[in-house]
mmCIF file with all atom_site columns, C-alpha atoms in Angstrom:
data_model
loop_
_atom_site.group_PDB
_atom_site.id
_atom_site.type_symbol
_atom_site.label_atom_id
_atom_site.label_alt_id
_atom_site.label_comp_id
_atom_site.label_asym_id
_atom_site.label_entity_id
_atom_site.label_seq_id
_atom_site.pdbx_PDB_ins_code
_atom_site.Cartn_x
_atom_site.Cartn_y
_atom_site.Cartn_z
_atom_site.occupancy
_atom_site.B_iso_or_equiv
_atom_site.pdbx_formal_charge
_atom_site.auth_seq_id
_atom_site.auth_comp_id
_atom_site.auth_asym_id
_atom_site.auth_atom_id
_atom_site.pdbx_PDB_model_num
ATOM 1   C CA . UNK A 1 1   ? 39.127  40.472  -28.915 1.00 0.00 ? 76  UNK A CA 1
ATOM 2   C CA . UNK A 1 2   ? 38.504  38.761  -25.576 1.00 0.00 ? 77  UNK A CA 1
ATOM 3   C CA . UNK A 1 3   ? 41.276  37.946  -23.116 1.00 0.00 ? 78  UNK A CA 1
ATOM 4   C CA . UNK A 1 4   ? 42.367  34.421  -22.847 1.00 0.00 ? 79  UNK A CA 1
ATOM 5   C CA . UNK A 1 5   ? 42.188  34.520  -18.930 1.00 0.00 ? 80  UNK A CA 1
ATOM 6   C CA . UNK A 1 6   ? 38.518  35.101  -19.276 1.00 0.00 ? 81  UNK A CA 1
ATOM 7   C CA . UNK A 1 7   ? 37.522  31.717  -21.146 1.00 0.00 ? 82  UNK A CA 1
ATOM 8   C CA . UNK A 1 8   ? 39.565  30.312  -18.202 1.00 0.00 ? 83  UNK A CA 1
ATOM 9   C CA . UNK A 1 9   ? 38.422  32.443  -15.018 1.00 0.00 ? 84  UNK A CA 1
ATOM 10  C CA . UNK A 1 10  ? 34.571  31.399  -16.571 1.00 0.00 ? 85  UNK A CA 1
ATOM 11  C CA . UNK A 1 11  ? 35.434  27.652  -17.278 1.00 0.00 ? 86  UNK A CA 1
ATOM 12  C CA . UNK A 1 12  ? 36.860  27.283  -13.741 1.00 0.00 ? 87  UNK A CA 1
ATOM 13  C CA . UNK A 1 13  ? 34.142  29.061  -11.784 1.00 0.00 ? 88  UNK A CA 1
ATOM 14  C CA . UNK A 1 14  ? 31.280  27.055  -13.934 1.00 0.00 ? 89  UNK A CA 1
ATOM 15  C CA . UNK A 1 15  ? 33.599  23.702  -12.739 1.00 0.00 ? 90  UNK A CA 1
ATOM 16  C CA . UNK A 1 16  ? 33.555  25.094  -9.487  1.00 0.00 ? 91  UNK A CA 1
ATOM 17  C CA . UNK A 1 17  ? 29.732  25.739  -9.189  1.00 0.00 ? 92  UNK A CA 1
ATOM 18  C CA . UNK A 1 18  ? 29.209  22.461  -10.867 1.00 0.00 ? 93  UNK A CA 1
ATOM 19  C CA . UNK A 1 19  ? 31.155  20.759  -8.128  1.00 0.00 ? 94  UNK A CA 1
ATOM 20  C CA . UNK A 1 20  ? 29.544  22.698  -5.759  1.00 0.00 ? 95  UNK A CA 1
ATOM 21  C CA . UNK A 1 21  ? 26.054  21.650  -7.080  1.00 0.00 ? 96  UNK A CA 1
ATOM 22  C CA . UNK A 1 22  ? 27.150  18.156  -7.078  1.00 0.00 ? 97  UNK A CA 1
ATOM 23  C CA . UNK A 1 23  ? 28.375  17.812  -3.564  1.00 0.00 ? 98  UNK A CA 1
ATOM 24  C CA . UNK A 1 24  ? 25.552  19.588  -2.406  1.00 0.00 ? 99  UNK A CA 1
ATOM 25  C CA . UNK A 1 25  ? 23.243  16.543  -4.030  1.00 0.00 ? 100 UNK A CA 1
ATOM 26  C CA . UNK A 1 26  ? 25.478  14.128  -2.749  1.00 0.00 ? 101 UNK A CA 1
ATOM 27  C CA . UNK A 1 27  ? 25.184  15.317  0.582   1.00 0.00 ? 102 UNK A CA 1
ATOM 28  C CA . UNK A 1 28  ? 22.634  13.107  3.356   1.00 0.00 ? 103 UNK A CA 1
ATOM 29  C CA . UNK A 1 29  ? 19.834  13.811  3.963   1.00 0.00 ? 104 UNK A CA 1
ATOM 30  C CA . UNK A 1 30  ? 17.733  13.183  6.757   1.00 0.00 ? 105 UNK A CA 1
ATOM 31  C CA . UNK A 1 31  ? 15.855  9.733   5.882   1.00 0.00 ? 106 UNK A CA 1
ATOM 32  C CA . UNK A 1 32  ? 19.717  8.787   4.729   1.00 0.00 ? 107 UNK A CA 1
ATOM 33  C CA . UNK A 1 33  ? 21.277  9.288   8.256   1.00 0.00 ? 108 UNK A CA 1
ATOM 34  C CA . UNK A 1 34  ? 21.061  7.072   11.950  1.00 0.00 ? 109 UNK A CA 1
ATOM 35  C CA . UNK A 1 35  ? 17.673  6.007   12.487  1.00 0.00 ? 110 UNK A CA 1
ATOM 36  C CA . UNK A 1 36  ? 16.316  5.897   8.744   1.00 0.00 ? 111 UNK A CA 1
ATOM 37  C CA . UNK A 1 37  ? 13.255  4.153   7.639   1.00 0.00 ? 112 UNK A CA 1
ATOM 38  C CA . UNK A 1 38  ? 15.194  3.808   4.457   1.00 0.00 ? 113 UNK A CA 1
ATOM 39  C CA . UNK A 1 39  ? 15.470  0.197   3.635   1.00 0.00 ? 114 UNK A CA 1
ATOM 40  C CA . UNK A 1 40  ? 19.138  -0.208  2.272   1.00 0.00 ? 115 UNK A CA 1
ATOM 41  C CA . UNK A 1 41  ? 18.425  -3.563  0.275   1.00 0.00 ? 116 UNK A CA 1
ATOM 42  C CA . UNK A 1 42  ? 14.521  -4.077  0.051   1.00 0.00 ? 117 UNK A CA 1
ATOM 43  C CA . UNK A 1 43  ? 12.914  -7.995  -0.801  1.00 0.00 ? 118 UNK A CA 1
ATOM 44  C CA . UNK A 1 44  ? 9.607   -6.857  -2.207  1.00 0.00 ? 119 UNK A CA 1
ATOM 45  C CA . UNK A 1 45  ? 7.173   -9.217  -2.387  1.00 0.00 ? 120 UNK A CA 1
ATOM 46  C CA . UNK A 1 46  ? 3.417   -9.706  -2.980  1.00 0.00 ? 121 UNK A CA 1
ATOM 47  C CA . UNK A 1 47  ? 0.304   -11.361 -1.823  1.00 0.00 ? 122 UNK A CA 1
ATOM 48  C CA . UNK A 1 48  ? -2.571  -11.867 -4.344  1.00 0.00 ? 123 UNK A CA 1
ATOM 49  C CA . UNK A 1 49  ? -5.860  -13.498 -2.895  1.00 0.00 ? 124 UNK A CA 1
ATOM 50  C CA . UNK A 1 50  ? -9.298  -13.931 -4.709  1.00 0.00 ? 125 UNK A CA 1
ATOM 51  C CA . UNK A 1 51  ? -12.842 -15.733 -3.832  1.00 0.00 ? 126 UNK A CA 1
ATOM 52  C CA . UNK A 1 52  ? -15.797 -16.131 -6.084  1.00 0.00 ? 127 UNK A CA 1
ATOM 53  C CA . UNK A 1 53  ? -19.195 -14.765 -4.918  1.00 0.00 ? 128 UNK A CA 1
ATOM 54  C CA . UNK A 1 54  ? -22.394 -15.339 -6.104  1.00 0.00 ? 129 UNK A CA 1
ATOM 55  C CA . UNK A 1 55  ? -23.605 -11.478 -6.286  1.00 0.00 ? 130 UNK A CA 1
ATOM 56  C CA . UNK A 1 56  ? -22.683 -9.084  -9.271  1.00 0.00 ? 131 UNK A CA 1
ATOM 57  C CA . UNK A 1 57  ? -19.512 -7.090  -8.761  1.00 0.00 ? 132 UNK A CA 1
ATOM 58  C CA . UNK A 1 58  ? -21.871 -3.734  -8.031  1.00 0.00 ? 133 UNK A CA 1
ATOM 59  C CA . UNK A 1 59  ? -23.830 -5.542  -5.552  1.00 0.00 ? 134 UNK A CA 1
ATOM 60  C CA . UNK A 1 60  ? -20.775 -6.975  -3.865  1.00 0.00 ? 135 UNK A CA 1
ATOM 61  C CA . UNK A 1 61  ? -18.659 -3.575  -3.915  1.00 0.00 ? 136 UNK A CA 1
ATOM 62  C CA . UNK A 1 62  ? -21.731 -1.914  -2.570  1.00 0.00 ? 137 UNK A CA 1
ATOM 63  C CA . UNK A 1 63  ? -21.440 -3.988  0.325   1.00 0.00 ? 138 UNK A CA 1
ATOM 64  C CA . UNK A 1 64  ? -17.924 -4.058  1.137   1.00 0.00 ? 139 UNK A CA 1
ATOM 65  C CA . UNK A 1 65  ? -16.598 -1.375  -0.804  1.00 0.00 ? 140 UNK A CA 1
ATOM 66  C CA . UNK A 1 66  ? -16.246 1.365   1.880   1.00 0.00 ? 141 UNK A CA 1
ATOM 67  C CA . UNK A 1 67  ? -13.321 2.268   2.656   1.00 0.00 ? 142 UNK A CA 1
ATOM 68  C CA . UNK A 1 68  ? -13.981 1.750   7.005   1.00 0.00 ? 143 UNK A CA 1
ATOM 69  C CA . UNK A 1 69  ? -15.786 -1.504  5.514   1.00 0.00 ? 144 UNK A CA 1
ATOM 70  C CA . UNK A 1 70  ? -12.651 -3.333  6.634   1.00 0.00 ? 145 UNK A CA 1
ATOM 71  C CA . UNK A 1 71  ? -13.153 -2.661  10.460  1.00 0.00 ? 146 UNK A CA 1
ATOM 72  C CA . UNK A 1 72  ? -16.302 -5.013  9.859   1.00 0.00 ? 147 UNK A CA 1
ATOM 73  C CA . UNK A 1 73  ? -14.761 -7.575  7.285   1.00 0.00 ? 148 UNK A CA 1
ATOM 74  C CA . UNK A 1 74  ? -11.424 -7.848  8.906   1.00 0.00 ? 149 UNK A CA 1
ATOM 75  C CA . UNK A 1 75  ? -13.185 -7.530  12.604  1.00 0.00 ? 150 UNK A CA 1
ATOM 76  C CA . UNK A 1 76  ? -11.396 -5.181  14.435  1.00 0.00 ? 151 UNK A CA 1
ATOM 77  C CA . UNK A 1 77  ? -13.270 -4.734  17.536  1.00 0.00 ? 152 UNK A CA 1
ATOM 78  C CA . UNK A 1 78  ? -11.924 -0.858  17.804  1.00 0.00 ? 153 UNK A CA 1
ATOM 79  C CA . UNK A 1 79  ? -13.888 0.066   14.453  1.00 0.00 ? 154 UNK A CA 1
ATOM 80  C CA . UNK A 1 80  ? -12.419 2.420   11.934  1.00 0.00 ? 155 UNK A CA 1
ATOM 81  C CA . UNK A 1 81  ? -12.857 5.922   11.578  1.00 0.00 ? 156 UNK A CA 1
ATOM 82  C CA . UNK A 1 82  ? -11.538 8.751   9.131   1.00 0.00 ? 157 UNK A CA 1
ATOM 83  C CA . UNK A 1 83  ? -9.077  10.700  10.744  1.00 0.00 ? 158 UNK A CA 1
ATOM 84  C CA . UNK A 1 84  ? -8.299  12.954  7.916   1.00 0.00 ? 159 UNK A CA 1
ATOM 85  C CA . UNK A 1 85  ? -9.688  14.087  4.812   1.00 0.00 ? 160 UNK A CA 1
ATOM 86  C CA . UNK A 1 86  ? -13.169 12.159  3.179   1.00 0.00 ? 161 UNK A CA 1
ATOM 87  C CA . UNK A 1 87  ? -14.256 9.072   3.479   1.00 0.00 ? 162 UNK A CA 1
ATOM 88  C CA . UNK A 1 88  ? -13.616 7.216   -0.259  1.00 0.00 ? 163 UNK A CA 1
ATOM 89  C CA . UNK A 1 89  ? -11.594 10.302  -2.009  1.00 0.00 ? 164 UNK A CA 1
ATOM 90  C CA . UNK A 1 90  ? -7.938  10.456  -2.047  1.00 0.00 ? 165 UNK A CA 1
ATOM 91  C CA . UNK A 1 91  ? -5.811  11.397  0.889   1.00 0.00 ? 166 UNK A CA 1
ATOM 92  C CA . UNK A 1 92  ? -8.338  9.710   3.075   1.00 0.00 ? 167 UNK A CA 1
ATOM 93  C CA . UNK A 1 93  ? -6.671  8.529   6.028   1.00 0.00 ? 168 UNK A CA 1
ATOM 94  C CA . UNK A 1 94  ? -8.297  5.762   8.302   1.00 0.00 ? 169 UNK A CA 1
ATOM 95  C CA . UNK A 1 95  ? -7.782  4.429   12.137  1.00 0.00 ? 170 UNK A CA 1
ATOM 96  C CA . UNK A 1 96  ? -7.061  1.362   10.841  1.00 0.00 ? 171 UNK A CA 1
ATOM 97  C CA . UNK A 1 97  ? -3.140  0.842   9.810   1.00 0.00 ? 172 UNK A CA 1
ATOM 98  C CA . UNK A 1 98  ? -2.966  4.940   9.235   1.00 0.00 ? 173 UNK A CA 1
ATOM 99  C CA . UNK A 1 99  ? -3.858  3.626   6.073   1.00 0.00 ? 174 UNK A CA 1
ATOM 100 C CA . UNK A 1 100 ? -4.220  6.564   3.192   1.00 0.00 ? 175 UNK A CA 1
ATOM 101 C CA . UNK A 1 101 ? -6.546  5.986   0.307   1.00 0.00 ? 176 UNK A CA 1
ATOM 102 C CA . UNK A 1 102 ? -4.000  6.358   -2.792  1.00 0.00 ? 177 UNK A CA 1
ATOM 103 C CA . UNK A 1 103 ? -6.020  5.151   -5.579  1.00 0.00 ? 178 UNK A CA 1
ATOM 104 C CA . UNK A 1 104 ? -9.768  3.965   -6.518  1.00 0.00 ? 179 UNK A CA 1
ATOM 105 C CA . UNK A 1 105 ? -12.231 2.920   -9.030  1.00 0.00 ? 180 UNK A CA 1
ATOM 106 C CA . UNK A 1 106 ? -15.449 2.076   -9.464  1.00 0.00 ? 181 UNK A CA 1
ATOM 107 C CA . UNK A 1 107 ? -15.052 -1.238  -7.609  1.00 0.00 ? 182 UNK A CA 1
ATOM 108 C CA . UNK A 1 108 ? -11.656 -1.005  -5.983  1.00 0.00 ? 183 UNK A CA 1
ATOM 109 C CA . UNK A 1 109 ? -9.636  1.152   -4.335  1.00 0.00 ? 184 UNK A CA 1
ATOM 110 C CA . UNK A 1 110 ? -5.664  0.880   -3.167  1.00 0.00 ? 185 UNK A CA 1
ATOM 111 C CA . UNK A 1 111 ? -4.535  2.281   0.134   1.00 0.00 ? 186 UNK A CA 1
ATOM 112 C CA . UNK A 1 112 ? -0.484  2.545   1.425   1.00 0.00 ? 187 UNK A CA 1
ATOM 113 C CA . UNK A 1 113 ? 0.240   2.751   5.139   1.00 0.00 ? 188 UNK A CA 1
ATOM 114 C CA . UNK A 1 114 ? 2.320   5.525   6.213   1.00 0.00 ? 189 UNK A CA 1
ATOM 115 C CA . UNK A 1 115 ? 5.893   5.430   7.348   1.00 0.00 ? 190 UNK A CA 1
ATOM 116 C CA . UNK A 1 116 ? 6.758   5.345   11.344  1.00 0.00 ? 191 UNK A CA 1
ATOM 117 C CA . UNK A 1 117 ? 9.326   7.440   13.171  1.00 0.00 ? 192 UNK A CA 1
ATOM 118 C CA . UNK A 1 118 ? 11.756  4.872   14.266  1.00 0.00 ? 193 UNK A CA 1
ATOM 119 C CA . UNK A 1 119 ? 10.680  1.864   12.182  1.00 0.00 ? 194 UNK A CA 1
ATOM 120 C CA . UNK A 1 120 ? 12.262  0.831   8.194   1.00 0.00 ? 195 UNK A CA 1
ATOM 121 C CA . UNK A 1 121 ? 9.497   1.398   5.790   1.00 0.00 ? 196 UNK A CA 1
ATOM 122 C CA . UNK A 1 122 ? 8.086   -1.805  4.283   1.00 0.00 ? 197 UNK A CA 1
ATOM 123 C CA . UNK A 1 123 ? 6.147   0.328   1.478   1.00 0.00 ? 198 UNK A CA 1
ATOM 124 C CA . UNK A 1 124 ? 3.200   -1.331  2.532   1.00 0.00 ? 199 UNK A CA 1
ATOM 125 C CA . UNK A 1 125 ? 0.151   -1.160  0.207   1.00 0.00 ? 200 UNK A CA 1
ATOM 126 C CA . UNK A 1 126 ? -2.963  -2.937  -0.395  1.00 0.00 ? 201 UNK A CA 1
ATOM 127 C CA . UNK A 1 127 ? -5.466  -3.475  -3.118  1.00 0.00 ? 202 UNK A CA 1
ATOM 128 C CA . UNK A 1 128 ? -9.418  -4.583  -2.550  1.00 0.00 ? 203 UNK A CA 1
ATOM 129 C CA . UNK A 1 129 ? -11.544 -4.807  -6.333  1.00 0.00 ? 204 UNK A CA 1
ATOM 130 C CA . UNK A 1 130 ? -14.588 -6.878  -7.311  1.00 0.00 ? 205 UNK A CA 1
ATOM 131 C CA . UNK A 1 131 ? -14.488 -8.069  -10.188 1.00 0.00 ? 206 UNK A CA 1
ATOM 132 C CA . UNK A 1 132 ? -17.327 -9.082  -12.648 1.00 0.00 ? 207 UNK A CA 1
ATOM 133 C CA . UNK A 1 133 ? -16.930 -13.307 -13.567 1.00 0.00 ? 208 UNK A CA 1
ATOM 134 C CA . UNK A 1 134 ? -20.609 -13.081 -14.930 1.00 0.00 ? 209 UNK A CA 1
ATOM 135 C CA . UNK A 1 135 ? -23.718 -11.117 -14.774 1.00 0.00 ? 210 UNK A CA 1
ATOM 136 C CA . UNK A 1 136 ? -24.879 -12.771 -11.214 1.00 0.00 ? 211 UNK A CA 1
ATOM 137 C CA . UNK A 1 137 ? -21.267 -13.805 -10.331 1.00 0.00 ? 212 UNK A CA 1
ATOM 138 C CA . UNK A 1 138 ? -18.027 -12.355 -9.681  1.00 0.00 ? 213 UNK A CA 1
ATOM 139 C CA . UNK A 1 139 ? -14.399 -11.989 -7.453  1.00 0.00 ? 214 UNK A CA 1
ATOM 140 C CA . UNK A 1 140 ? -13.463 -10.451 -4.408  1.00 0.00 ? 215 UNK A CA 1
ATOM 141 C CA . UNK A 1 141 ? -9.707  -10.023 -5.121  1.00 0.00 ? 216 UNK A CA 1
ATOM 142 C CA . UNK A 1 142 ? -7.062  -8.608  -2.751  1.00 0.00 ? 217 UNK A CA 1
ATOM 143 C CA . UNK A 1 143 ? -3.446  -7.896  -3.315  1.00 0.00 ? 218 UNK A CA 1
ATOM 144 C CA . UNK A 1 144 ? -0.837  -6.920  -0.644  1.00 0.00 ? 219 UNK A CA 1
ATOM 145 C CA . UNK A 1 145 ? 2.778   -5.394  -1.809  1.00 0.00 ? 220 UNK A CA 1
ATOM 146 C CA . UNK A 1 146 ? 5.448   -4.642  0.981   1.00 0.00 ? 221 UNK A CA 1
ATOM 147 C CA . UNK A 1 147 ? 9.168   -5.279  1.826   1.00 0.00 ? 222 UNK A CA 1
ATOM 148 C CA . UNK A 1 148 ? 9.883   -8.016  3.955   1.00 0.00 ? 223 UNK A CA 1
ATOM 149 C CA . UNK A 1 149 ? 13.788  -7.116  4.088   1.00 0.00 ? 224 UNK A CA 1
ATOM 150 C CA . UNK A 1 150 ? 13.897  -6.007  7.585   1.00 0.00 ? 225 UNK A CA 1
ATOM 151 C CA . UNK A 1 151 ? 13.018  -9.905  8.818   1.00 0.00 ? 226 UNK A CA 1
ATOM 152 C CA . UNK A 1 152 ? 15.990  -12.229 10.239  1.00 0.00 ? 227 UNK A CA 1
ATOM 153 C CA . UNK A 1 153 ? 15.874  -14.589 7.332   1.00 0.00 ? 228 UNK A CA 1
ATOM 154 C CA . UNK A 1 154 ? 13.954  -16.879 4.972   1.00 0.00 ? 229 UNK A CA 1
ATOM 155 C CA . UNK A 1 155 ? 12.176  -18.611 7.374   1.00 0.00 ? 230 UNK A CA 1
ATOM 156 C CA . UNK A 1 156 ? 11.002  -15.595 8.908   1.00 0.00 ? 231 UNK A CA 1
ATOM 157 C CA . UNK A 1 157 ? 9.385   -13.856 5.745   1.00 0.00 ? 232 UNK A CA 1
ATOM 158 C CA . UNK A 1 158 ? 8.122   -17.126 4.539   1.00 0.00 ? 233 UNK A CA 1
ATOM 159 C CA . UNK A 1 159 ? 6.331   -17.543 8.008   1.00 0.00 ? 234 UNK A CA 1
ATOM 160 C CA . UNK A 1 160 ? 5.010   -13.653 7.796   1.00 0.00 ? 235 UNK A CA 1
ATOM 161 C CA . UNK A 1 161 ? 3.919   -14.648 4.150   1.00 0.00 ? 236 UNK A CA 1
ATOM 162 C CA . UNK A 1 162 ? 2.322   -17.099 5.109   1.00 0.00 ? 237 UNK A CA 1
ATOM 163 C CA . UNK A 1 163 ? 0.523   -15.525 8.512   1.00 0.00 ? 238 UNK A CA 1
ATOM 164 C CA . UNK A 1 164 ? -0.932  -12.279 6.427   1.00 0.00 ? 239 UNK A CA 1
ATOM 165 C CA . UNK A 1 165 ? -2.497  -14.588 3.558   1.00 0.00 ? 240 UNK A CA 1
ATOM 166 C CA . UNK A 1 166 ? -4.244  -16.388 6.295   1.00 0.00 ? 241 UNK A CA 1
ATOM 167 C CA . UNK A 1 167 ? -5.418  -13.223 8.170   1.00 0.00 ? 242 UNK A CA 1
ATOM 168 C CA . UNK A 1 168 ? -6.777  -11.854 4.774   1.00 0.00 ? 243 UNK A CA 1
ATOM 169 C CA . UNK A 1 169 ? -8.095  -15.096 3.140   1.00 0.00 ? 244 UNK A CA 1
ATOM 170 C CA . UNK A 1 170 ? -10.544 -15.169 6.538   1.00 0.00 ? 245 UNK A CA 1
ATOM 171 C CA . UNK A 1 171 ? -11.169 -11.363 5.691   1.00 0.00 ? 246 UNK A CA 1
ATOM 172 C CA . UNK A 1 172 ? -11.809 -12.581 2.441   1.00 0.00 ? 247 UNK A CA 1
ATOM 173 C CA . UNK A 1 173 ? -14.290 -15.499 3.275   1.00 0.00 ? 248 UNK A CA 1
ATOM 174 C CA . UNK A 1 174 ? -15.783 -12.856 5.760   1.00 0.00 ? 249 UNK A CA 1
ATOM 175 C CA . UNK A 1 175 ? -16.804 -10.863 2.673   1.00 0.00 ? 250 UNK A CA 1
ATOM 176 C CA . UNK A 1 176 ? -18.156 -13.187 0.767   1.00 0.00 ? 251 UNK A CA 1
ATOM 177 C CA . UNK A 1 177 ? -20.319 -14.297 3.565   1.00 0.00 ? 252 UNK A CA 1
ATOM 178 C CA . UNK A 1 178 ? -21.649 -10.945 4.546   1.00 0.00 ? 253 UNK A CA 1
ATOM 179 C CA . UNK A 1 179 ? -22.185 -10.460 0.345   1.00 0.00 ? 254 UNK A CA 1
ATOM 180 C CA . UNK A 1 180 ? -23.934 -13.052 0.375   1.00 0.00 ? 255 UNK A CA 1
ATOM 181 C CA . UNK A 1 181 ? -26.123 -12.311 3.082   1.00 0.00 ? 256 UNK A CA 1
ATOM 182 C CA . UNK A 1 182 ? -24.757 -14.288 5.910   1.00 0.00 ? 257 UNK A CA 1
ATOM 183 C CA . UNK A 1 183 ? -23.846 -13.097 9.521   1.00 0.00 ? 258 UNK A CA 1
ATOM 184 C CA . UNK A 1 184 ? -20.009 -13.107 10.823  1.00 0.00 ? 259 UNK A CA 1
ATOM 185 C CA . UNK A 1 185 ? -19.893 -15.289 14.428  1.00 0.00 ? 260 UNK A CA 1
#
């Protein structure tokens, strides 16, 4: 027969290993103390953008489907180059926004920008895709996801809103001309 104690000693040292385990979870970690880019209460919000071209989806991803395509299409006058892994495979990292490459397909791909020492993390990501309409015809559609939290107020994410879907609609009509065979100014 077992002692008594020894259902007792073993319940009380698995309680105190469980507590134990549990403040050790509970304890902060880095991204949790002064200076986080943690984002205590985060506003997500989305941009989604789209033109119609008149050039197949292939035809038009083929054109502006790169992934340093956007130093052209967004005109950056510094370029963009691949500063780490390949150019159009995952993990690519570009000049442009430190931007990695987190997802493609045939005609898209999806790219986050990387947190920044010192700065709350806004989860910023971006989506590019053409999409076939028709045969000879089809969209340029662009989506951009991020947390607008860390602005003063309303106002202030409504005019930041409202300042990246211009920036990106022009990227967007830059496309289509270029597509459709036309020359940026």
């Amino acid at each position: 027969m077992r002692n008594p104690f020894e259902k007792i000693t073993i319940g009380g040292l698995l309680a105190l290993t469980l507590m134990g385990s549990a403040a050790y979870a509970q304890a902060p970690t880095p991204a949790a103390s002064k200076g986080s880019v943690v984002v205590a209460s985060p506003t997500y919000t989305s941009i989604a953008m789209e033109i119609t071209v008149n050039r197949p989806a292939a035809e038009v991803w083929k054109r502006i489907g790169k992934y340093c395509d956007v130093s052209e299409w967004l005109q950056i006058p510094a370029g963009c180059k691949i500063t780490s892994g390949t150019d159009g495979e995952f993990g690519a990292v570009r000049t442009v926004g430190a931007e990695v490459l987190v997802g493609r397909t045939e005609l898209s791909y999806t790219y986050a920008q990387t947190p920044k020492v010192g700065m709350p993390y806004n989860l910023y990501h971006g989506t590019l895709e053409a999409r076939p309409v028709t045969p000879t015809t089809s969209k340029i559609v662009y989506t951009l996801f991020f947390d607008n939290s860390m602005l003063p107020d309303d106002t202030a994410r409504t005019a930041d809103k409202e300042r990246r879907r211009t920036r990106f609609m022009q990227a967007l009509e830059n496309m289509k001309t270029l597509v459709e065979g036309g020359k940026l100014n």
